Tab-separated table of C-alpha atoms and ligand atoms in Angstrom:
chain	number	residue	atom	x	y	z
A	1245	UNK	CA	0.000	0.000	0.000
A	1246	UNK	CA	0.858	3.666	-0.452
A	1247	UNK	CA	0.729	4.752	3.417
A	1248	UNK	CA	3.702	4.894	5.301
A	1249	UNK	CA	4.510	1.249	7.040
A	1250	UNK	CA	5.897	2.432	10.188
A	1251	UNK	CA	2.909	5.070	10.837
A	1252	UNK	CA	0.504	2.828	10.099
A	1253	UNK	CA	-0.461	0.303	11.910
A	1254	UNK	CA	-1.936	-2.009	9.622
A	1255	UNK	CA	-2.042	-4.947	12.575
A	1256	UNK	CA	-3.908	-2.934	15.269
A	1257	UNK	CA	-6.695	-1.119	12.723
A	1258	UNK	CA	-7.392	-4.488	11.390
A	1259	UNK	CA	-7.835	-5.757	14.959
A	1260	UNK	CA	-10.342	-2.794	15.792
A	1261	UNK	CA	-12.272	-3.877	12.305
A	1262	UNK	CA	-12.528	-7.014	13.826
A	1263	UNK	CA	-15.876	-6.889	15.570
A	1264	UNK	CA	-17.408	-5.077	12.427
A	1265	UNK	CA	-16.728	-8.105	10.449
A	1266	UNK	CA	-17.907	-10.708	12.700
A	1267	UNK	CA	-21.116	-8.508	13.458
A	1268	UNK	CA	-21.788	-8.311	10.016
A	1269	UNK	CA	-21.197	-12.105	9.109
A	1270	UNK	CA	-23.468	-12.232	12.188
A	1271	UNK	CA	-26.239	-10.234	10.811
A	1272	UNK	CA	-26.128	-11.396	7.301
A	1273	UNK	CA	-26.853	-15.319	8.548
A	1274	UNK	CA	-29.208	-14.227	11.409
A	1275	UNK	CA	-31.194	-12.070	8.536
A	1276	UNK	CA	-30.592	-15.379	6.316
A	1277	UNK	CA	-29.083	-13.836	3.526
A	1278	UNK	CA	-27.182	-16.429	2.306
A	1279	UNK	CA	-30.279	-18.588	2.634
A	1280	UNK	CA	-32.199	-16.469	0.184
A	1281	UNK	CA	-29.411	-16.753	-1.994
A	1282	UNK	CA	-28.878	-20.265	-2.050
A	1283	UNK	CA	-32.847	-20.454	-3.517
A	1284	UNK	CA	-32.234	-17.560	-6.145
A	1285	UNK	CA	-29.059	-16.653	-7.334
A	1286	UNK	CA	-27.812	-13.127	-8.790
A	1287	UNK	CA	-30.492	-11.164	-6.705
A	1288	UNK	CA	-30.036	-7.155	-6.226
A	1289	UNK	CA	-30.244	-5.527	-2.969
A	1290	UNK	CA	-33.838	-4.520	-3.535
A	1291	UNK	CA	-35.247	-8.261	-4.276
A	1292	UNK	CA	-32.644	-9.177	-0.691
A	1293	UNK	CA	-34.371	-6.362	1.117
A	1294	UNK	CA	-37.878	-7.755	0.274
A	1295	UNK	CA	-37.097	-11.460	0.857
A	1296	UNK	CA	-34.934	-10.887	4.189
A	1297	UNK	CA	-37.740	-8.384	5.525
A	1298	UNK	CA	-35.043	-5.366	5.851
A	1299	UNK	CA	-34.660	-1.603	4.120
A	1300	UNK	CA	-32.960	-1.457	0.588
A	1301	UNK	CA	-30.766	0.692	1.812
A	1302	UNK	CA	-29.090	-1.619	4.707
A	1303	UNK	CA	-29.150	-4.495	3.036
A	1304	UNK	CA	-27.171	-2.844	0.375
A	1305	UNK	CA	-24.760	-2.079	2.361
A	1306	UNK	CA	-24.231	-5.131	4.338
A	1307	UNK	CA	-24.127	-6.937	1.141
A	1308	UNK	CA	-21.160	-5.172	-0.696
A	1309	UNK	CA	-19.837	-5.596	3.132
A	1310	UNK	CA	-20.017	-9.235	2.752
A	1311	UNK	CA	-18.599	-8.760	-1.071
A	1312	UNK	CA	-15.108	-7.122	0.729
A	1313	UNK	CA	-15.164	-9.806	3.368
A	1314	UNK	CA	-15.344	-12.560	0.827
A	1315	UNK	CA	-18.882	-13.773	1.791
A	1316	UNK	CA	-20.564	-13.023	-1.358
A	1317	UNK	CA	-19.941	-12.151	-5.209
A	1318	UNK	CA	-21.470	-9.181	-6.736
A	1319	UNK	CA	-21.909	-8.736	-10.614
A	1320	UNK	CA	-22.966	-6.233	-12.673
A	1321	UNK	CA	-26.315	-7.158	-15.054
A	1322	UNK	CA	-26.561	-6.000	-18.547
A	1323	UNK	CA	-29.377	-3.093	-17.214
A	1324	UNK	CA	-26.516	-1.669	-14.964
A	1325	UNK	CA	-27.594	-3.052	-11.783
A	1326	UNK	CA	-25.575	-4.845	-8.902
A	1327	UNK	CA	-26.754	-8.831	-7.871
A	1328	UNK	CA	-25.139	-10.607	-5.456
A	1329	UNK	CA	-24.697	-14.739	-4.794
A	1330	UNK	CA	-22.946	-16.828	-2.215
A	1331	UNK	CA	-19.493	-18.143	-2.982
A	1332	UNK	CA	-18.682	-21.265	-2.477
A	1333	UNK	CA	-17.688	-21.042	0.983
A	1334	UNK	CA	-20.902	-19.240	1.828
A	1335	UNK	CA	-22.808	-21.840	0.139
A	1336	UNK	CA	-21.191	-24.998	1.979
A	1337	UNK	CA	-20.878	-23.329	5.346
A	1338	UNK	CA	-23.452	-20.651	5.822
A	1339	UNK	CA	-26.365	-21.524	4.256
A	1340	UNK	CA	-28.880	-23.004	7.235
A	1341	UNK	CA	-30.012	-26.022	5.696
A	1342	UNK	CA	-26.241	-27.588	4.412
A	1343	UNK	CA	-24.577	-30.360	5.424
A	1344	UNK	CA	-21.693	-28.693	6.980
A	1345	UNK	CA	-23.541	-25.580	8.124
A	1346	UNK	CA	-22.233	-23.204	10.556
A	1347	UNK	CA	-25.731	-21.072	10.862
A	1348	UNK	CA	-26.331	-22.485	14.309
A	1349	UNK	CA	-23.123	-21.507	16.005
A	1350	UNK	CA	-23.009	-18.315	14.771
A	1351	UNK	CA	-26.791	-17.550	15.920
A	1352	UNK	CA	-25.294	-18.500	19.318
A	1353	UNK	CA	-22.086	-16.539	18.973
A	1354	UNK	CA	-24.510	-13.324	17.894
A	1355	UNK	CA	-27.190	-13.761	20.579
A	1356	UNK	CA	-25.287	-15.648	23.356
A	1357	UNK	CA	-21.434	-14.699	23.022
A	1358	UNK	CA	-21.435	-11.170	21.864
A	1359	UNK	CA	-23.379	-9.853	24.499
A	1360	UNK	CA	-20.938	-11.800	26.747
A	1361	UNK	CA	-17.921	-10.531	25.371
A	1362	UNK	CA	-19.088	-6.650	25.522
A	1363	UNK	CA	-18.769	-6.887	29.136
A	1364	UNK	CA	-15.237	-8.426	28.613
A	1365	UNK	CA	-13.189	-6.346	30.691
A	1366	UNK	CA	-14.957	-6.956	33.998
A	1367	UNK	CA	-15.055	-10.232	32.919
A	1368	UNK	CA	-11.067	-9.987	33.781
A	1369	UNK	CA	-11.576	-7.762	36.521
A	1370	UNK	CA	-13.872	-9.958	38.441
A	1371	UNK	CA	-11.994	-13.808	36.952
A	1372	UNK	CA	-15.718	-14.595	36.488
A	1373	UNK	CA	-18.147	-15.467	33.971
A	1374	UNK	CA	-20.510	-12.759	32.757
A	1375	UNK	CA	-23.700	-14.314	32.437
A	1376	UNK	CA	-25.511	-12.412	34.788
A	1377	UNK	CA	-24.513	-8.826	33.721
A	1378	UNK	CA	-25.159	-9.894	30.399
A	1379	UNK	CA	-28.629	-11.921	31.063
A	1380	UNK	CA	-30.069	-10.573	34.152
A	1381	UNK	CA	-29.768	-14.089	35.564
A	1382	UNK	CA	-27.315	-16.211	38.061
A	1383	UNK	CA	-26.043	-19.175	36.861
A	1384	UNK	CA	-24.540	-21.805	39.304
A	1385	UNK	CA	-24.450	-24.324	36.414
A	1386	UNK	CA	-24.536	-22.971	33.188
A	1387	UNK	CA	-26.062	-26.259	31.577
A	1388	UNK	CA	-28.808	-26.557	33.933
A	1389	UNK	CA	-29.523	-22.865	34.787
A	1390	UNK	CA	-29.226	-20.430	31.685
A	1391	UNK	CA	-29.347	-23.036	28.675
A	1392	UNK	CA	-31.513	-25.784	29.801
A	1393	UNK	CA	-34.243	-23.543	31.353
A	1394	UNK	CA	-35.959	-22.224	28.023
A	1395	UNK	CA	-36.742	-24.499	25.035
A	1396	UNK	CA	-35.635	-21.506	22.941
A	1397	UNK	CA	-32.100	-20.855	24.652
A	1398	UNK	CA	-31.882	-24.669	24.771
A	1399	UNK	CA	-32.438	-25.471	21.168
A	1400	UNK	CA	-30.044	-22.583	20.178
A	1401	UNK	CA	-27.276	-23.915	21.696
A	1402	UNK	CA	-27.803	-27.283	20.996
A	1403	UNK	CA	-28.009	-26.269	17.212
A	1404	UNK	CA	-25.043	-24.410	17.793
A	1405	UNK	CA	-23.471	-27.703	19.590
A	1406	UNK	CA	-24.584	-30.006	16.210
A	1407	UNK	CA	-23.173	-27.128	13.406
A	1408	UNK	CA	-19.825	-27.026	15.041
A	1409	UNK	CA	-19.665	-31.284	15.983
A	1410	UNK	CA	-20.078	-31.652	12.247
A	1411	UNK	CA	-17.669	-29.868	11.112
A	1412	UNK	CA	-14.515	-30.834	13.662
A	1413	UNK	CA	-15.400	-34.507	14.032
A	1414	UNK	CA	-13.921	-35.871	11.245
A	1415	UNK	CA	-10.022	-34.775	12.174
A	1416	UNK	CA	-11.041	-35.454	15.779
A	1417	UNK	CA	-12.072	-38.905	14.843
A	1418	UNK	CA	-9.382	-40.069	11.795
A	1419	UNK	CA	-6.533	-38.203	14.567
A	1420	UNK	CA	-5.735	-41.784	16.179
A	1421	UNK	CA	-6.977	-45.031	14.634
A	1422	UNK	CA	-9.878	-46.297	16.901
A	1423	UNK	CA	-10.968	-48.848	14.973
A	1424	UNK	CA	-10.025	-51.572	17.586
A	1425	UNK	CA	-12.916	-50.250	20.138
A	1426	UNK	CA	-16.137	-51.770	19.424
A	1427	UNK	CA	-18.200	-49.715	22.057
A	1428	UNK	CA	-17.503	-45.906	22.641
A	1429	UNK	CA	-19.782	-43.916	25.289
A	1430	UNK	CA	-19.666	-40.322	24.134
A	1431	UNK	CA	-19.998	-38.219	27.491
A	1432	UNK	CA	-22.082	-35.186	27.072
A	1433	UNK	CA	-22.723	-35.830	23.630
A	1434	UNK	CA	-25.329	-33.860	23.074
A	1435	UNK	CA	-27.116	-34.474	19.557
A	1436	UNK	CA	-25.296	-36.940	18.640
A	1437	UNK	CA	-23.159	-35.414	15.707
A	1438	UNK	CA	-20.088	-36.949	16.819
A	1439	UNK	CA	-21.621	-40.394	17.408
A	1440	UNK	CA	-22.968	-40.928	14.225
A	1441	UNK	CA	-20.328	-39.581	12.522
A	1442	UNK	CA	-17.696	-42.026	14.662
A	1443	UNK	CA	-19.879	-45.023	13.413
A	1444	UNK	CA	-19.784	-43.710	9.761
A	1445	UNK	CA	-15.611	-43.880	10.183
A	1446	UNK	CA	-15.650	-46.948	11.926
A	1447	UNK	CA	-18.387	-49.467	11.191
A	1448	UNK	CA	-17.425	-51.909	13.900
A	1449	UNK	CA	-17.900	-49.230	16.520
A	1450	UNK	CA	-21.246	-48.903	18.785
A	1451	UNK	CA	-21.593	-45.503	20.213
A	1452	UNK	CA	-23.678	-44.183	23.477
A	1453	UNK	CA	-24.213	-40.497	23.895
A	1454	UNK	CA	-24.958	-39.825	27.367
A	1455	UNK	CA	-26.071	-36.259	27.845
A	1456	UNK	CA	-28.489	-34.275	30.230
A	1457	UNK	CA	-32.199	-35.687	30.339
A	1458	UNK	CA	-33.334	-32.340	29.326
A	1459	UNK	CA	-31.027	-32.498	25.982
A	1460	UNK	CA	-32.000	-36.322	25.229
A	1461	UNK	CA	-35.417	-35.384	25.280
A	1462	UNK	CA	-34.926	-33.125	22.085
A	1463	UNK	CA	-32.280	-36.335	20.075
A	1464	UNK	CA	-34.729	-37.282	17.815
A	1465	UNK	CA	-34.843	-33.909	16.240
A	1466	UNK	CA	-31.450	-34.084	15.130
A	1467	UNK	CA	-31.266	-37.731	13.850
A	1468	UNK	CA	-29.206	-37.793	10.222
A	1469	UNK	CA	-31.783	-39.283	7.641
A	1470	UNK	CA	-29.082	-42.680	7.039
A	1471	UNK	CA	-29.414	-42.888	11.113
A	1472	UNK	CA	-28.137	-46.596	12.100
A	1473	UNK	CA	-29.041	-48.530	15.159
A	1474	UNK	CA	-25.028	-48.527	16.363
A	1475	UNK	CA	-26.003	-44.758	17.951
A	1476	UNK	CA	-28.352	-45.046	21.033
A	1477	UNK	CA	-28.700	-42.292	23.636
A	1478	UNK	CA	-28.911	-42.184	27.675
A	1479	UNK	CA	-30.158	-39.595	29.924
A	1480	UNK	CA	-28.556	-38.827	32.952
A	1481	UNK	CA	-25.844	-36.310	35.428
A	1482	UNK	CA	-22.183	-37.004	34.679
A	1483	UNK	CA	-21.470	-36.161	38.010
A	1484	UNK	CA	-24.109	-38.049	39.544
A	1485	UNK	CA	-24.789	-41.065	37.536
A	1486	UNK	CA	-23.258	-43.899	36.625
A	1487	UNK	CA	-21.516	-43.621	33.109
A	1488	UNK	CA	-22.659	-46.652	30.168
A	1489	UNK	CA	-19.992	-49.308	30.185
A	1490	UNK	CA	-17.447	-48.935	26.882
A	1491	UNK	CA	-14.040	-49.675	25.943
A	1492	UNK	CA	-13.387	-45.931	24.763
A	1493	UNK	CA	-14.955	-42.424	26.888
A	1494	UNK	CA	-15.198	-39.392	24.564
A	1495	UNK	CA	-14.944	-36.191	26.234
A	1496	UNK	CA	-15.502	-33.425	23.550
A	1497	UNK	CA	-15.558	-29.870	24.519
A	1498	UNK	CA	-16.706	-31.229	28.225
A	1499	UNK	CA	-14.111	-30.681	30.642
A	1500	UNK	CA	-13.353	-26.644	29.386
A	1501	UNK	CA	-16.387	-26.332	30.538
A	1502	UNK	CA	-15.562	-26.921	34.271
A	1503	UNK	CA	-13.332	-25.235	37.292
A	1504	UNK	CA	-10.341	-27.269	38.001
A	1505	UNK	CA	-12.313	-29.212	41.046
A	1506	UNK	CA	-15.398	-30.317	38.681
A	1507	UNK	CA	-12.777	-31.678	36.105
A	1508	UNK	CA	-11.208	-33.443	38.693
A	1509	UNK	CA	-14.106	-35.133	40.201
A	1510	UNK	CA	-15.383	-36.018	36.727
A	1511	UNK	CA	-12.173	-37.878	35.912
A	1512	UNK	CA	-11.855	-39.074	39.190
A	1513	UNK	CA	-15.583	-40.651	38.682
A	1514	UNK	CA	-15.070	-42.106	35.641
A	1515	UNK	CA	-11.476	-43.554	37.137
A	1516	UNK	CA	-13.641	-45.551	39.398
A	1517	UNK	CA	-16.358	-46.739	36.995
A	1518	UNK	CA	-13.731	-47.678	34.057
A	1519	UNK	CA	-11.151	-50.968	34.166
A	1520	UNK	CA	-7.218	-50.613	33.748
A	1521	UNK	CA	-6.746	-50.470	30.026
A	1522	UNK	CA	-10.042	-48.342	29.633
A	1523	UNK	CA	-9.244	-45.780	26.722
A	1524	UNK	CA	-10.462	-41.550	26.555
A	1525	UNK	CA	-10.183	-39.472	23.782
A	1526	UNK	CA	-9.874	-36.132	24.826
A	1527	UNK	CA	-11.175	-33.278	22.830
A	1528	UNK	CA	-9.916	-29.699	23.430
A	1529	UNK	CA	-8.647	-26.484	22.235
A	1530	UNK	CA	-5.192	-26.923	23.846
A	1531	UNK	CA	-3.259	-23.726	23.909
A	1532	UNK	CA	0.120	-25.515	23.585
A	1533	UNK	CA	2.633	-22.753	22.253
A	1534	UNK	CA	4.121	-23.063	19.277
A	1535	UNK	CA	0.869	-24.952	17.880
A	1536	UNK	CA	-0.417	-23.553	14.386
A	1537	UNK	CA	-2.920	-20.963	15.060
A	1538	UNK	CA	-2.874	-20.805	19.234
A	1539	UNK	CA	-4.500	-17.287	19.288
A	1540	UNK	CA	-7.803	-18.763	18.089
A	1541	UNK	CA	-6.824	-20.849	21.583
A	1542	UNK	CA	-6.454	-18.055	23.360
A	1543	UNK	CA	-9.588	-16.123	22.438
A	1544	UNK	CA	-11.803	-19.234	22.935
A	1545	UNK	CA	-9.933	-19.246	26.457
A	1546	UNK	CA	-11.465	-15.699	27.258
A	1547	UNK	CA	-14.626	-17.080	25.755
A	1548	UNK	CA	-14.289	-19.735	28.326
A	1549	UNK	CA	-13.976	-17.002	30.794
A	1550	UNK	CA	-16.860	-14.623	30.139
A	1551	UNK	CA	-18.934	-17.781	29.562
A	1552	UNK	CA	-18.338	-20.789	31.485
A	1553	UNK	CA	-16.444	-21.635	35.263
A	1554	UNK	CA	-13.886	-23.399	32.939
A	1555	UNK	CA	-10.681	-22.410	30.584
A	1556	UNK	CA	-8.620	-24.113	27.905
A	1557	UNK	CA	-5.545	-25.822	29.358
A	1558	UNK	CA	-2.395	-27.400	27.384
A	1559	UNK	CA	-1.743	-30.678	26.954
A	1560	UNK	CA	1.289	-31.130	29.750
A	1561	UNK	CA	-1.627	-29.302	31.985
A	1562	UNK	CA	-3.857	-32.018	30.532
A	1563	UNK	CA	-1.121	-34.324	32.075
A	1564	UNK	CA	-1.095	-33.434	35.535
A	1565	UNK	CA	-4.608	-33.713	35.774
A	1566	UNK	CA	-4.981	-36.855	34.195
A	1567	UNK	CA	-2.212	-38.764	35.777
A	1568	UNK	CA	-3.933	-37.685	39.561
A	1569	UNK	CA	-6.909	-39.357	38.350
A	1570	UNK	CA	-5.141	-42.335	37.275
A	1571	UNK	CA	-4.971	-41.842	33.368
A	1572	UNK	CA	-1.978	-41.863	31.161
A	1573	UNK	CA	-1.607	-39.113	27.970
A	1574	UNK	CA	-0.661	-41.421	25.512
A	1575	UNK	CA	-0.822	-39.109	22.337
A	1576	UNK	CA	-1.644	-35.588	21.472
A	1577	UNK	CA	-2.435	-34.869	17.894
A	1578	UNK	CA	-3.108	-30.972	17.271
A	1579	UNK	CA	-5.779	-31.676	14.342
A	1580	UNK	CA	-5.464	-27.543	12.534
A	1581	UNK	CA	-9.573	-27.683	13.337
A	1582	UNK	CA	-10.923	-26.575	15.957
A	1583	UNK	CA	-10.466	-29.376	18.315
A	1584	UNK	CA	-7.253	-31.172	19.064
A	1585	UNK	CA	-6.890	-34.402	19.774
A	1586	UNK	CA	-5.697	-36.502	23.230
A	1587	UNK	CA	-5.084	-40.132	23.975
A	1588	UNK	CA	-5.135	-41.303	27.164
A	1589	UNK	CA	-5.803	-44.680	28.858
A	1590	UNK	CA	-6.746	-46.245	32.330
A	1591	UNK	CA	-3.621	-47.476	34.138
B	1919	SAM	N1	-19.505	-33.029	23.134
B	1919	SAM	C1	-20.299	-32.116	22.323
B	1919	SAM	C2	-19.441	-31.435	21.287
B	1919	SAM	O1	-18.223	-31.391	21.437
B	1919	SAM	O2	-20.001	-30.946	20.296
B	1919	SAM	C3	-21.037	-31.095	23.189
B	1919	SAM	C4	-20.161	-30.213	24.026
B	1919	SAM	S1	-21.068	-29.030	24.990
B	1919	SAM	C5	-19.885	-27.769	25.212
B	1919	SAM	C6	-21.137	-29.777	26.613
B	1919	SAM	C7	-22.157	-30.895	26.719
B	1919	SAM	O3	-22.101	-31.428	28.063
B	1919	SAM	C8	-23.589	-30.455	26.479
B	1919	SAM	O4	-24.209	-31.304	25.565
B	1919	SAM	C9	-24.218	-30.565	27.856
B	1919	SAM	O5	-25.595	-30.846	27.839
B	1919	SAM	C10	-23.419	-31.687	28.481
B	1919	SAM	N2	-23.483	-31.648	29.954
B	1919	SAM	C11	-23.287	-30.583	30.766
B	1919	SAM	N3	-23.419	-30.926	32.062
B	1919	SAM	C12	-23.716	-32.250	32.066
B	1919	SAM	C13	-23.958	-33.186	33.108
B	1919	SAM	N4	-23.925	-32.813	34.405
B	1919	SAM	N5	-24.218	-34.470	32.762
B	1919	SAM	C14	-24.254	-34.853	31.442
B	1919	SAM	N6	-24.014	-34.000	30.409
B	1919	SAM	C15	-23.753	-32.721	30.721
């Protein structure tokens, strides 16, 4: 660029752009843009406005936003005027009904995380989570007590839960081969993403998600159409009940979640209820330096903060706490998704 390198600082402007881009990727799925455009193609701002209920004039604008953020393609039509479609990317990832969509996390990350993160700062002044300054409400447990308590809040997340399984189980499953377990009890495993997905990679492998009653009650709704018999749910407390029996404990995204006690009396449970020789697969955002991309670690640690009692940990933390509860870190495999990858076993 023309502007002088050392006055400029390219870095720190793009950082404070930051939040305009995510707000407007935001917007544009929570308005379904890309949804209209996945039905007609090459439509102009006015025929947007009218099909996403919205002014001309704003959806104009947030579509030659999404243009310069790579969202969408804009062409000009033989009568002069602009149209806009999805690219690729958009139409894979952002449209609500596809395969691999991310529409459901990023309605929770607009109506659940933003208004988190705007009260970031006292988030670090207080070390707590910010759910009631944010929400009005106190949560002791955040499962139980600000998702689970509407049907609303609780089908948001666990929409947001199912778009993001889908697309980080396959590295999390392919990291180590698993195909010598033929049962697998996936612990708080919400809709079941992962499980089926684990049975499509390994056809020898049964899988039971155990998850909250309150979430098992809503499983059906999220059954894949080629659904197989190999996935069967439970209901029950991970702290309080006993776990299914299985050769191989899947803990995705589960013990982030929790203060350093709660992890440890979740391991130490499942210690007790699982033989010597018992595997876990471990599923975290480990913020291991050097790792390719660890600030997307690190902000999803001060998500953890403003959000949960929990935090991301690295793997030798990972260790410690295993080892005490009488596990062994075989392997860590950091996947470049969103989830890396531990193997641990039952001494
Ligand atoms: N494992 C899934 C994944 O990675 O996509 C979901 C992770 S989500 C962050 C945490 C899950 O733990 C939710 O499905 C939640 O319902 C479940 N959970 C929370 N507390 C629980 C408890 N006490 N007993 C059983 N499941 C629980």
């Amino acid at each position: 660029c023309g502007c002088n390198r050392e006055e400029f600082p390219h870095k720190i402007v793009d950082l404070m752009d930051g939040f305009k881009a995510s707000k407007a990727l935001f917007a544009a799925c929570k308005l379904n843009v890309f949804d209209v455009l996945s039905v007609s193609a090459d439509l102009s701002p006015k025929e947007v406005a009218e099909r996403v209920k919205a002014s001309e004039e704003g959806s104009a604008r947030l579509l030659d936003a999404c243009v310069s953020l790579g969202l969408l393609e804009r062409r000009t039509r033989d009568d002069g005027d602009h149209v806009y479609s999805n690219t690729e990317e958009a139409s894979r990832f952002l449209v609500a009904d596809s395969p691999l969509s991310l529409h459901g996390y990023i309605l929770h990350c607009n109506d659940l995380v933003w208004p988190l993160f705007s009260h970031l700062e006292s988030a670090v002044r207080e070390g707590t989570n910010q759910y009631e300054r944010a929400f009005g409400k106190k949560s002791e447990d955040l499962f139980q007590d600000a998702y689970y308590k509407k049907e609303e809040v609780k089908l948001r997340f666990m929409n947001a839960m199912h778009s993001i399984a889908k697309v980080s189980v396959k590295d999390l499953a392919t990291a180590f081969d698993l195909s010598m377990f033929k049962t697998a009890c996936d612990v708080g495993g919400c809709t079941g993403a992962m499980a089926y997905e684990f049975t499509q990679i390994y056809p020898e492998m049964s899988v039971t998600v155990f998850d909250l009653p309150q979430v098992i009650a809503m499983s059906d709704r999220f059954q894949p159409k080629d659904q197989n018999d190999r996935v069967t749910f439970v209901a029950g407390d991970f702290f309080k009940d006993p776990l299914p029996k299985a050769e191989l404990y899947i803990l995705a995204r589960i013990l982030h979640d929790w203060s350093l006690e709660k992890v440890h009396q979740l391991l130490d449970k499942l210690s007790k209820e699982c033989n010597p020789g018992c595997h876990v697969l471990l599923a975290e955002t480990l913020l291991d330096e050097g790792k390719p991309k660890v600030s997307r670690a690190q902000l999803q640690c001060l998500n953890m903060l403003v959000q949960t009692e929990g935090r991301e940990r690295t793997s030798d933390h990972y260790r410690d706490i295993l080892l005490s509860s009488g596990f062994h870190l075989l392997r860590v495999h950091y996947t470049g998704n969103l989830l890396d990858a531990m193997f641990c076993i039952k001494t």
